JSON list of C-alpha atoms and ligand atoms in Angstrom, two decimals:
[
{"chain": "B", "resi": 1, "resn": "UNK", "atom": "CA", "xyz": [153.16, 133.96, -152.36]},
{"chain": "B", "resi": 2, "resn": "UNK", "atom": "CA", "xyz": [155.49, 131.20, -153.65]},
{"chain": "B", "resi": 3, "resn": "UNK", "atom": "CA", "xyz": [158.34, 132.17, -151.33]},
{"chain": "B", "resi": 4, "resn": "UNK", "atom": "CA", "xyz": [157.16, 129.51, -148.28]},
{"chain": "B", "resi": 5, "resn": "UNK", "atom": "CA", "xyz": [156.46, 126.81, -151.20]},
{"chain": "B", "resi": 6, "resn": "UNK", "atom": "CA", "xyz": [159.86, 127.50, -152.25]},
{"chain": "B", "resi": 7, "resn": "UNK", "atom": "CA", "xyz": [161.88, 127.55, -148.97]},
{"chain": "B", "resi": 8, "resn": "UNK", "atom": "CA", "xyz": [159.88, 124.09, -148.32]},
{"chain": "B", "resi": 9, "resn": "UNK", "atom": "CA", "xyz": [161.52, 122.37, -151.41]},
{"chain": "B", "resi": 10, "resn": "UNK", "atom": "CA", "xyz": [164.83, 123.57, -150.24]},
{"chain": "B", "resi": 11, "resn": "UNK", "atom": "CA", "xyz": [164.31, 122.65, -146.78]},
{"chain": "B", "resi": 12, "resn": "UNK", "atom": "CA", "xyz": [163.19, 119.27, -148.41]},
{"chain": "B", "resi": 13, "resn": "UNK", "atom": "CA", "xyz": [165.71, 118.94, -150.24]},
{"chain": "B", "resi": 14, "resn": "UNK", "atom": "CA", "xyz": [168.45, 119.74, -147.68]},
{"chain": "B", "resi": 15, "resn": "UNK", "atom": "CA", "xyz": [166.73, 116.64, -146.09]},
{"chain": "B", "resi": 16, "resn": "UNK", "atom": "CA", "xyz": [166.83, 114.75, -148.86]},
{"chain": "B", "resi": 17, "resn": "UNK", "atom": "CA", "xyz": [170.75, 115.34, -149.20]},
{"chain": "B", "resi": 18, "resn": "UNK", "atom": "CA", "xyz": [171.35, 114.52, -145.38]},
{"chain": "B", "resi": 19, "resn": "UNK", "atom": "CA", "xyz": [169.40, 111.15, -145.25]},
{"chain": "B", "resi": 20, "resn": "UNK", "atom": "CA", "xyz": [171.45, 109.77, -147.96]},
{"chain": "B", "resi": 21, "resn": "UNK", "atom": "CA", "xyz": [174.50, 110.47, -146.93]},
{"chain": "B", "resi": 22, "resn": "UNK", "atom": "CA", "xyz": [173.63, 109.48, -143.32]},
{"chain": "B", "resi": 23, "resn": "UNK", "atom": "CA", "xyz": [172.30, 106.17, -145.69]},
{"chain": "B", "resi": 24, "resn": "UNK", "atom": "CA", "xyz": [175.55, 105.55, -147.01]},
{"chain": "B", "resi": 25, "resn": "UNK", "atom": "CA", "xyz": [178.35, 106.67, -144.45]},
{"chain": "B", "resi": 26, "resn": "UNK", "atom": "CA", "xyz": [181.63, 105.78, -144.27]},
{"chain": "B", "resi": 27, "resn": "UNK", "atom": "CA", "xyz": [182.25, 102.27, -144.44]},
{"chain": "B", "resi": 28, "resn": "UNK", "atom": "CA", "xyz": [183.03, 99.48, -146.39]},
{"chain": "B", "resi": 29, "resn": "UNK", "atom": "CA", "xyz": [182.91, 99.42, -149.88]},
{"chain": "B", "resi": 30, "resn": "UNK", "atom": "CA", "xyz": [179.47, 97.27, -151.41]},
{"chain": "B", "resi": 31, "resn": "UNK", "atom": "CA", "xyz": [180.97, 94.15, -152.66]},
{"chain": "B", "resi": 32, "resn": "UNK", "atom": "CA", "xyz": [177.94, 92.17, -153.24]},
{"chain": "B", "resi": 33, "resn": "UNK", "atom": "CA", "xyz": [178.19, 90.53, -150.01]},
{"chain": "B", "resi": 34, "resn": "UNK", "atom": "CA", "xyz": [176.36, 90.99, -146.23]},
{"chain": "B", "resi": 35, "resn": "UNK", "atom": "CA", "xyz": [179.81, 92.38, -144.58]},
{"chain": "B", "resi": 36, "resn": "UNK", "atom": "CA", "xyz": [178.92, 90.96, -141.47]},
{"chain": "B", "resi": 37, "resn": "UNK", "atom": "CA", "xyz": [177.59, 87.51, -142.46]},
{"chain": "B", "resi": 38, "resn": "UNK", "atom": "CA", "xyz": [178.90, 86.44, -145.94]},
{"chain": "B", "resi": 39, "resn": "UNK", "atom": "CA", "xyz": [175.06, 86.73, -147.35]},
{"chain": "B", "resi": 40, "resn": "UNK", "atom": "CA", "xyz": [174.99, 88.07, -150.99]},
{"chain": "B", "resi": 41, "resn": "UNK", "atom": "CA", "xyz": [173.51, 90.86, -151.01]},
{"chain": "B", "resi": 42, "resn": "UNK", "atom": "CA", "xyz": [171.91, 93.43, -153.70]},
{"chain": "B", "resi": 43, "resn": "UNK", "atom": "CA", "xyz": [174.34, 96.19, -154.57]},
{"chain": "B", "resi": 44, "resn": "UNK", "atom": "CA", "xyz": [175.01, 99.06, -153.52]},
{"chain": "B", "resi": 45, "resn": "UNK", "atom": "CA", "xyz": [173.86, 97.19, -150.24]},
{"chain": "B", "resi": 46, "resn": "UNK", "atom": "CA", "xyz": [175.93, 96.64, -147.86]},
{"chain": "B", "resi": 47, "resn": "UNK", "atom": "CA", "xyz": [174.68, 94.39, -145.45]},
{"chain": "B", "resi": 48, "resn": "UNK", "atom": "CA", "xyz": [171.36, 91.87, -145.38]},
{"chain": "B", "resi": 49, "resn": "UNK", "atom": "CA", "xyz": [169.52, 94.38, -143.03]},
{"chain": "B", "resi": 50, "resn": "UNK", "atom": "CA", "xyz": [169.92, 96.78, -139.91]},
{"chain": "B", "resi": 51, "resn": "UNK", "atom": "CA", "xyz": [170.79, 93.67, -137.67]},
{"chain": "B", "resi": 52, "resn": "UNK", "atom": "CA", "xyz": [174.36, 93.25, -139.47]},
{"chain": "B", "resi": 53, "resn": "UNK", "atom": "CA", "xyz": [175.31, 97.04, -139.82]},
{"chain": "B", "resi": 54, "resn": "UNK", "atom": "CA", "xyz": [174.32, 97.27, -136.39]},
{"chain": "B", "resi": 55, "resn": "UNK", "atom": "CA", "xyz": [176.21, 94.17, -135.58]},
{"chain": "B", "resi": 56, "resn": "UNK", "atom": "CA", "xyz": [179.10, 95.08, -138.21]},
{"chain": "B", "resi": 57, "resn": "UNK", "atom": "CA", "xyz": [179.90, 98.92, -136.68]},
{"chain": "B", "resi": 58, "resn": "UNK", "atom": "CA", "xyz": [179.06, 97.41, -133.05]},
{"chain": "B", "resi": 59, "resn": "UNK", "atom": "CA", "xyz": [182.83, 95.56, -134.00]},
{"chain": "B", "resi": 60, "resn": "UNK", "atom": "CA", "xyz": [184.39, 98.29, -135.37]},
{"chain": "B", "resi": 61, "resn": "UNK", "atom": "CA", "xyz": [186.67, 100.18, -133.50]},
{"chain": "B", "resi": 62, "resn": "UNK", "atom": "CA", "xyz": [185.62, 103.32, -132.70]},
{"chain": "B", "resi": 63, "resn": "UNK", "atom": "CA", "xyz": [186.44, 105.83, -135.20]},
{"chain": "B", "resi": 64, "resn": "UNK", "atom": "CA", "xyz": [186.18, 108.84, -132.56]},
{"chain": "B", "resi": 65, "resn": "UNK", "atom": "CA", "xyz": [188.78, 109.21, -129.88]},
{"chain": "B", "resi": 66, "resn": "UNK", "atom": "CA", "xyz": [187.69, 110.13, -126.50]},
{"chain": "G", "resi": 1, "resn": "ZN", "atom": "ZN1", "xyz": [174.26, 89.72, -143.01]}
]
């Protein structure tokens, strides 16, 4: 009977493992600073909020060629 309960928590924690690393992808290393704006920031942050890594990787060059 445990066998659904069980695929669940793997299933969750697949999840789990996927988020974070889409969390913290490639990039720039956390220096205690926004790397867009200069702010300090907490570690292992790397920028102030979503507005500067959107803004930071919107300047990047695109790591994908066509
Ligand atoms: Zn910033």
């Amino acid at each position: 009977m445990t066998d659904i309960i069980d695929q669940a928590a793997d299933t969750e924690a697949l999840w789990r493992e996927a988020s974070q690393k889409l969390r913290h992808p490639a990039g720039p290393t956390p220096n205690g600073a926004c790397h867009f704006c200069g702010e300090t920031v907490t570690e292992p942050l790397r920028w102030c909020d979503e507005n500067c890594r959107d803004d930071w990787q919107a300047r990047q060059p695109r790591s994908t060629p066509r």
